[in-house]
Coordinates of C-alpha atoms and ligand atoms in Angstrom, one line a residue:
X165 CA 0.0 0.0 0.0
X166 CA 1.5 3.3 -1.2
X167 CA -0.2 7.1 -0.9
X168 CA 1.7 9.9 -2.8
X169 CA 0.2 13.6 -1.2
X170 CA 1.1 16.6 -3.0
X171 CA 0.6 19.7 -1.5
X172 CA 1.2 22.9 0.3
X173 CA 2.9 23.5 3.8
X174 CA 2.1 26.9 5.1
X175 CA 1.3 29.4 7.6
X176 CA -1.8 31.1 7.6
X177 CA -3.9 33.8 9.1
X178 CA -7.2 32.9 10.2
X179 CA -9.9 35.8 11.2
X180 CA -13.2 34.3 12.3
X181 CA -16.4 36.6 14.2
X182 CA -14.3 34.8 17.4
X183 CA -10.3 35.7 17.2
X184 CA -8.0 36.1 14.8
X185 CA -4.4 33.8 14.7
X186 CA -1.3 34.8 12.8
X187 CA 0.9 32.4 10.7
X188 CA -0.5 28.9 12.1
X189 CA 0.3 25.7 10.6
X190 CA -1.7 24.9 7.1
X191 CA -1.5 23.7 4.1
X192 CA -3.6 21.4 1.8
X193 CA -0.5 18.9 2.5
X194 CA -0.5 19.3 6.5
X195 CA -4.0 18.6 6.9
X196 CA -4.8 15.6 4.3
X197 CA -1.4 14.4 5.4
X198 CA -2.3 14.0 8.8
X199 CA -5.8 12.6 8.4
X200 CA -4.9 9.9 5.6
X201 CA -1.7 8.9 8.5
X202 CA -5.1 7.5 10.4
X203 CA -5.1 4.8 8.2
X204 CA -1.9 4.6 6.2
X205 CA 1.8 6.2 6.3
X206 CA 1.3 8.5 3.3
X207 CA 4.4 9.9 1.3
X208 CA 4.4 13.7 1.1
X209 CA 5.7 16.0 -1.5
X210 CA 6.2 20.1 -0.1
X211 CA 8.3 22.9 -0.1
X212 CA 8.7 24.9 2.8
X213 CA 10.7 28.1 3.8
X214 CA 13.5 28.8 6.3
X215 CA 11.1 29.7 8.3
X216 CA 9.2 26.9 8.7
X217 CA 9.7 25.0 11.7
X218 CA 10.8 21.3 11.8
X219 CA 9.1 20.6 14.9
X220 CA 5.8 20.4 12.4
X221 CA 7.7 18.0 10.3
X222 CA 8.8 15.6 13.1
X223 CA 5.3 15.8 14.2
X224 CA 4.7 14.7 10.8
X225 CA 7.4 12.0 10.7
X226 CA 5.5 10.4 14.2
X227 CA 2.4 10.0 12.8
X228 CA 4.1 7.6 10.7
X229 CA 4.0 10.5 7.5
X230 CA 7.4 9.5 5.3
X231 CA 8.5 13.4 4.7
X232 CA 11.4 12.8 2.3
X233 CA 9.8 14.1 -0.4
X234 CA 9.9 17.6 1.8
X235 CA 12.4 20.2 0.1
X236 CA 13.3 22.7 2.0
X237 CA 14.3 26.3 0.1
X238 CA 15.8 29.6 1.0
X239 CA 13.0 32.2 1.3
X240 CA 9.9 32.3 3.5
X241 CA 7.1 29.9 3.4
X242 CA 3.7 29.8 1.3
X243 CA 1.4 31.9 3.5
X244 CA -2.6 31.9 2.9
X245 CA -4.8 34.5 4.9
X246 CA -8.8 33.9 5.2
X247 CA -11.8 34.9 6.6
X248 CA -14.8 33.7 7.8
X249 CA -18.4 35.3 8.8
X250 CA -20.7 34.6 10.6
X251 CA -21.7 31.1 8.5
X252 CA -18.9 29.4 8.6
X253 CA -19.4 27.7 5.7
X254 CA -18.8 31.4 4.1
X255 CA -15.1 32.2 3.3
X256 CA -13.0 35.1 1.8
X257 CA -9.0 34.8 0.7
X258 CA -7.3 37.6 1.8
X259 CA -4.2 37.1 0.7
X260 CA -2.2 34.0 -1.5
X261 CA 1.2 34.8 -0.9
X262 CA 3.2 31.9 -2.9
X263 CA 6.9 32.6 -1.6
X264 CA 8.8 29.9 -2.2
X265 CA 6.1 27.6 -4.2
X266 CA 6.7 30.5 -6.7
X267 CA 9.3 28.6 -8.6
X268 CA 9.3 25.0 -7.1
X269 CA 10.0 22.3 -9.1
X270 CA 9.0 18.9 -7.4
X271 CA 11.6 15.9 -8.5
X272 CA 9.4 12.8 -7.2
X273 CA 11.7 9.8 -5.2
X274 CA 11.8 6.5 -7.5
X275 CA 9.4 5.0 -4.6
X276 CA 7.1 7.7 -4.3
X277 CA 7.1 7.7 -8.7
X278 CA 5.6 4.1 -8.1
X279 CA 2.9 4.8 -5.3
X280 CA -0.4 3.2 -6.0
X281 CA -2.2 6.4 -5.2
X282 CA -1.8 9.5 -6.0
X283 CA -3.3 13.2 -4.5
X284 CA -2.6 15.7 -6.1
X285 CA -4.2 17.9 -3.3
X286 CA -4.5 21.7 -3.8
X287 CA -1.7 23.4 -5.5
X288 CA -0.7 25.6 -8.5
X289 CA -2.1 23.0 -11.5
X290 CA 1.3 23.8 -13.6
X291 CA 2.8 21.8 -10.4
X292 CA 0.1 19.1 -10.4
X293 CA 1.1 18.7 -13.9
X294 CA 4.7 18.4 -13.7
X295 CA 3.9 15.8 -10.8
X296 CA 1.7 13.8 -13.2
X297 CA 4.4 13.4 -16.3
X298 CA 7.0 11.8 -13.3
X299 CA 4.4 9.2 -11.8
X300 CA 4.1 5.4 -13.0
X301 CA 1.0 4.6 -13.8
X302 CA -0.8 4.8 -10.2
X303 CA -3.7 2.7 -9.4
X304 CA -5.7 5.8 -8.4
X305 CA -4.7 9.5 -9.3
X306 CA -7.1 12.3 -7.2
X307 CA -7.1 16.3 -7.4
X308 CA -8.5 18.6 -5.5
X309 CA -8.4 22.9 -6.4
X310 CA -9.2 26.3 -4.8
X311 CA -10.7 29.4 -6.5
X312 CA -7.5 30.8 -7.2
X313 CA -6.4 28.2 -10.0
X314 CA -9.9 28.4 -11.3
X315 CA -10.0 31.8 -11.9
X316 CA -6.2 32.1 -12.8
X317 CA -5.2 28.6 -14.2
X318 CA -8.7 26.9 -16.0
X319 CA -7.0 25.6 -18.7
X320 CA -3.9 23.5 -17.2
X321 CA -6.3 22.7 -14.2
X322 CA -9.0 21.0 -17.1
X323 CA -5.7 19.5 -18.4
X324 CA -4.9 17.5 -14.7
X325 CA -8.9 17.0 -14.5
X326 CA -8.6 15.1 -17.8
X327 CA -6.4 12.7 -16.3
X328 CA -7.6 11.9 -12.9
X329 CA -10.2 9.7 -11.5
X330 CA -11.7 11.4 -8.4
X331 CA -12.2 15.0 -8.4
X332 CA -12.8 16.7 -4.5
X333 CA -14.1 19.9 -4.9
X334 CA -16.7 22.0 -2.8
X335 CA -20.1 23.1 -4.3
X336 CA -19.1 26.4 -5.7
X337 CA -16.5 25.6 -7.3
X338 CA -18.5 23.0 -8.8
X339 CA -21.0 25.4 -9.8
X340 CA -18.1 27.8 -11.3
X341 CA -16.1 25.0 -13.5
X342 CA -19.6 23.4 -14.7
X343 CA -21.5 26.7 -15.7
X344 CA -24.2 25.3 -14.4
X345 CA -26.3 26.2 -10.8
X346 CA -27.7 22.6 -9.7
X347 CA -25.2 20.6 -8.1
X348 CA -26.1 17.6 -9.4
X349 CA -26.3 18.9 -13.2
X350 CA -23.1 20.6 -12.1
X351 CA -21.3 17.4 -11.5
X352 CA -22.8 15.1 -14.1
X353 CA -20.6 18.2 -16.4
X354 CA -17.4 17.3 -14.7
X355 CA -17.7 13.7 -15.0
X356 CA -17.5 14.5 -18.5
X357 CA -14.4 16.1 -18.1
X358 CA -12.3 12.8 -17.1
X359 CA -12.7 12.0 -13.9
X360 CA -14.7 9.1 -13.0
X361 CA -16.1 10.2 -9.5
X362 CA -16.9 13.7 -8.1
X363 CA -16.8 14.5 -4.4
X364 CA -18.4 17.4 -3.9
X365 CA -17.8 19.3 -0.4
X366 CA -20.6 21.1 1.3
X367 CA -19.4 22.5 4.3
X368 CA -21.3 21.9 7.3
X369 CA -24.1 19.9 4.6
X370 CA -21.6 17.2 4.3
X371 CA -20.7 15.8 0.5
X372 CA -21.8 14.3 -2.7
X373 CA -20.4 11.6 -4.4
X374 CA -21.6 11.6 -8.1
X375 CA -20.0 9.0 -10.6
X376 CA -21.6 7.7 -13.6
X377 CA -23.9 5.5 -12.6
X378 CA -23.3 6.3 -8.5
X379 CA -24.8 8.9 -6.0
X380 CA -24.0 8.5 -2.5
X381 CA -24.4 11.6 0.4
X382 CA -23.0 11.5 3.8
X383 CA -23.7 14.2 6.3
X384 CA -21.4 16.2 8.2
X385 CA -20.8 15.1 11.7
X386 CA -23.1 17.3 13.6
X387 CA -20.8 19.5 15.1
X388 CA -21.7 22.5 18.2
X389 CA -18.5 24.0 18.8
X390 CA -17.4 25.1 15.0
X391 CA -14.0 27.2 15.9
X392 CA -12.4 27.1 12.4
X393 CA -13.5 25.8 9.3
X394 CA -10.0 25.6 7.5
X395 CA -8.5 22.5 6.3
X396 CA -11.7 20.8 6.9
X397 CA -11.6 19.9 2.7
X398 CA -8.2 19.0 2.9
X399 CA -9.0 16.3 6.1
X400 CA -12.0 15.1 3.9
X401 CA -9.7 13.9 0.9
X402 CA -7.2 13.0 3.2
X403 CA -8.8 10.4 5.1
X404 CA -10.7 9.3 2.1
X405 CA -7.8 8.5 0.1
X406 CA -5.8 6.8 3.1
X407 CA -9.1 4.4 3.7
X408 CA -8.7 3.5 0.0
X409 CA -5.3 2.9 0.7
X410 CA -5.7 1.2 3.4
X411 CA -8.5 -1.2 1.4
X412 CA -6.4 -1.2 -1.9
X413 CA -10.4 -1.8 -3.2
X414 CA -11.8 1.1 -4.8
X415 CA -15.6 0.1 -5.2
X416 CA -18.6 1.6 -4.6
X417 CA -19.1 0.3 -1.7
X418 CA -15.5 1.4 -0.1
X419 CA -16.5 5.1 -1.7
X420 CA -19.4 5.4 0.7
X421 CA -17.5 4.3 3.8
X422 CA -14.5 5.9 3.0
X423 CA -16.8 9.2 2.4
X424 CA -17.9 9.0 6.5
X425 CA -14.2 8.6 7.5
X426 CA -13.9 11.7 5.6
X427 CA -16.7 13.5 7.6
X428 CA -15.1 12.2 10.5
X429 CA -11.9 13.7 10.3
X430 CA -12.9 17.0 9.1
X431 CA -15.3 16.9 12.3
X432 CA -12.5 16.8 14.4
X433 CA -10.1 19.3 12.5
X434 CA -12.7 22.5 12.6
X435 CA -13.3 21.9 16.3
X436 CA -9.9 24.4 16.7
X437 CA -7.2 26.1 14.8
X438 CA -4.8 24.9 12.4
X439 CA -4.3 20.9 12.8
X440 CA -4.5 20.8 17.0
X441 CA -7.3 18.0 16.4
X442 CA -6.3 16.1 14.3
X443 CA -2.3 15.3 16.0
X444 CA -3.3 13.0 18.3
X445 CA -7.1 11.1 17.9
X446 CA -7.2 7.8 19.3
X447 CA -9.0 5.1 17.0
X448 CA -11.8 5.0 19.6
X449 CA -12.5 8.7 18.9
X450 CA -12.6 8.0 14.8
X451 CA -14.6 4.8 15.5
X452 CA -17.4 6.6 17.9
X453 CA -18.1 9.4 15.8
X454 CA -18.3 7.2 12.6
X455 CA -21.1 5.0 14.2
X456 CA -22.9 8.2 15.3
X457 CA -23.2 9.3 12.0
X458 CA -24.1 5.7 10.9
X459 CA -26.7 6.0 14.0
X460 CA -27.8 9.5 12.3
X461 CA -29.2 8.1 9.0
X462 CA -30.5 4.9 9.5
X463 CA -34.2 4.6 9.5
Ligands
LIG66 P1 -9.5 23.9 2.9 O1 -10.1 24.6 4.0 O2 -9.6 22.4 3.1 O3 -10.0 24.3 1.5 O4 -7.9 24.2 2.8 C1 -7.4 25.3 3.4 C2 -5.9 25.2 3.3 O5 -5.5 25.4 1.9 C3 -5.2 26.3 4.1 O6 -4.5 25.8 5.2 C4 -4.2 27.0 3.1 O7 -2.9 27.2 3.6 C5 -4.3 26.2 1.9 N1 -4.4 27.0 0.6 C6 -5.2 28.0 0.4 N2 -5.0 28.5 -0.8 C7 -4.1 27.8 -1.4 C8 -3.4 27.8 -2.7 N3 -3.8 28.7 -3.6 N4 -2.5 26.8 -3.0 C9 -2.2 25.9 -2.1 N5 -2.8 25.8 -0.8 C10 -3.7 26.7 -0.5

């Protein structure tokens, strides 16, 4: 079992109605990282500044997370300010400040070229690119994006989108790629655009798994103490991918469980800033919220 996850390391600045923290840990990368290391040792691929600091990555490296693919450059790191209002599911960029993804140039291990999964989680789509030409022929190759590469990038990001099988998105920038309002319309678009299955992220409504001829929902975890919403997408994938991973089956029936994994862990990572959560969950937590929400929809 092999997971490749590309993504950012950074610091970012989160306001919300509550408080506002400077330059905490983020990143697509930290966050999927850490949830997929739940149920597999994923391989990471990053850049990070001088000023990053390697207490993060030997947190990482405990978790069981293989961080040689990890460069570090001179300069500072990617930094990502956001805001939320009062619905959290509601968020503005601030500021994308690339630093030193600027001109990174990712030069995949020989082991980590071979992985039978590959994420390419949220990242300039020129990078997810390059990342693609140096893989060998993955089992599984997943993507997920932000606004900012659809509204600067649309044509190299349809290029990755034309290779992949699982598209994660949330539901407006769904709506935005498709043209098209209705979610469901929305995705049934994408899945004409290569990918074979679209997870589409609603916030605190939970997600949407549309394939061809597949529709599955799962709720979010019903959670009453919301303190950030960031990273919560990233966890999502993250802990989908590394159940698949785990499973090495990649059915229906493992999309729909691996789906509430990803609920669960993006439960746990808005209940506080940054990735606090999500460094040291015990099974037993995972397991207890994954039966509630089982608990929640049967009838
Ligand atoms: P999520 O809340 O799951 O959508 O992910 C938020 C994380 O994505 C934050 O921790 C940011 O550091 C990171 N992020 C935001 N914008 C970008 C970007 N343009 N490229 C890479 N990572 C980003």
């Amino acid at each position: 079992m092999s997971l490749v996850i590309v993504g950012s390391l950074a610091f970012d600045t989160i306001e919300t109605p509550f408080a506002k923290k400077e330059r905490i840990i983020g990143g697509s990368c930290s966050f999927s990282a850490l949830a997929a290391s739940y149920f597999s040792d994923p391989k990471v691929v990053a850049v990070i500044g001088e000023d990053f600091p390697e207490a993060f990555v030997e947190l990482l490296q405990r978790r069981g997370v293989d961080t040689r693919g990890i460069k570090r450059e001179a300069g500072k790191t990617f930094h990502w300010e956001g805001r939320y209002g009062e619905d959290p599911n509601q968020r503005t960029t601030i500021k994308t400040e690339l630093n030193v993804f600027q001109d990174f140039k990712a030069q995949l291990l020989p082991d980590y070229a071979s992985s039978d999964i590959l994420f390419l989680g949220n990242i300039d789509p020129d990078l997810q690119e390059d990342i693609l030409k140096q893989v060998h022929k993955p089992r599984l190759i997943a993507m997920d994006t932000i606004n900012l590469w659809i509204n600067t990038k649309l044509e190299a990001l349809l290029r990755v989108m034309r290779e992949v099988d699982i598209f994660f998105a949330n539901d407006e920038e769904v709506r935005i790629i498709a043209g098209e309002l209705n979610l469901i319309k929305a995705g049934r678009k994408l899945l004409e655009k290569g990918p074979s299955l679209i997870v589409i992220k609603k916030g605190e409504h939970g997600a949407l798994l549309l394939g061809k001829d597949f529709l599955f929902g799962t709720l979010a975890y019903p959670c009453e103490n919301v303190i950030d919403p960031t990273g919560a997408g990233d966890s999502f994938a993250g802990a989908f991918l590394g159940y698949l991973d785990k499973l090495q089956e990649f059915t229906p029936a493992v999309f729909r469980k691996a789906a509430v994994y990803g609920s669960v862990l993006a439960s746990f990572t808005i209940e506080d800033f940054s990735v606090e959560r999500l460094t040291s969950l015990k099974d037993e937590d995972i397991d207890r919220r994954f039966a509630a929400l089982q608990q929640l929809v049967a009838f």
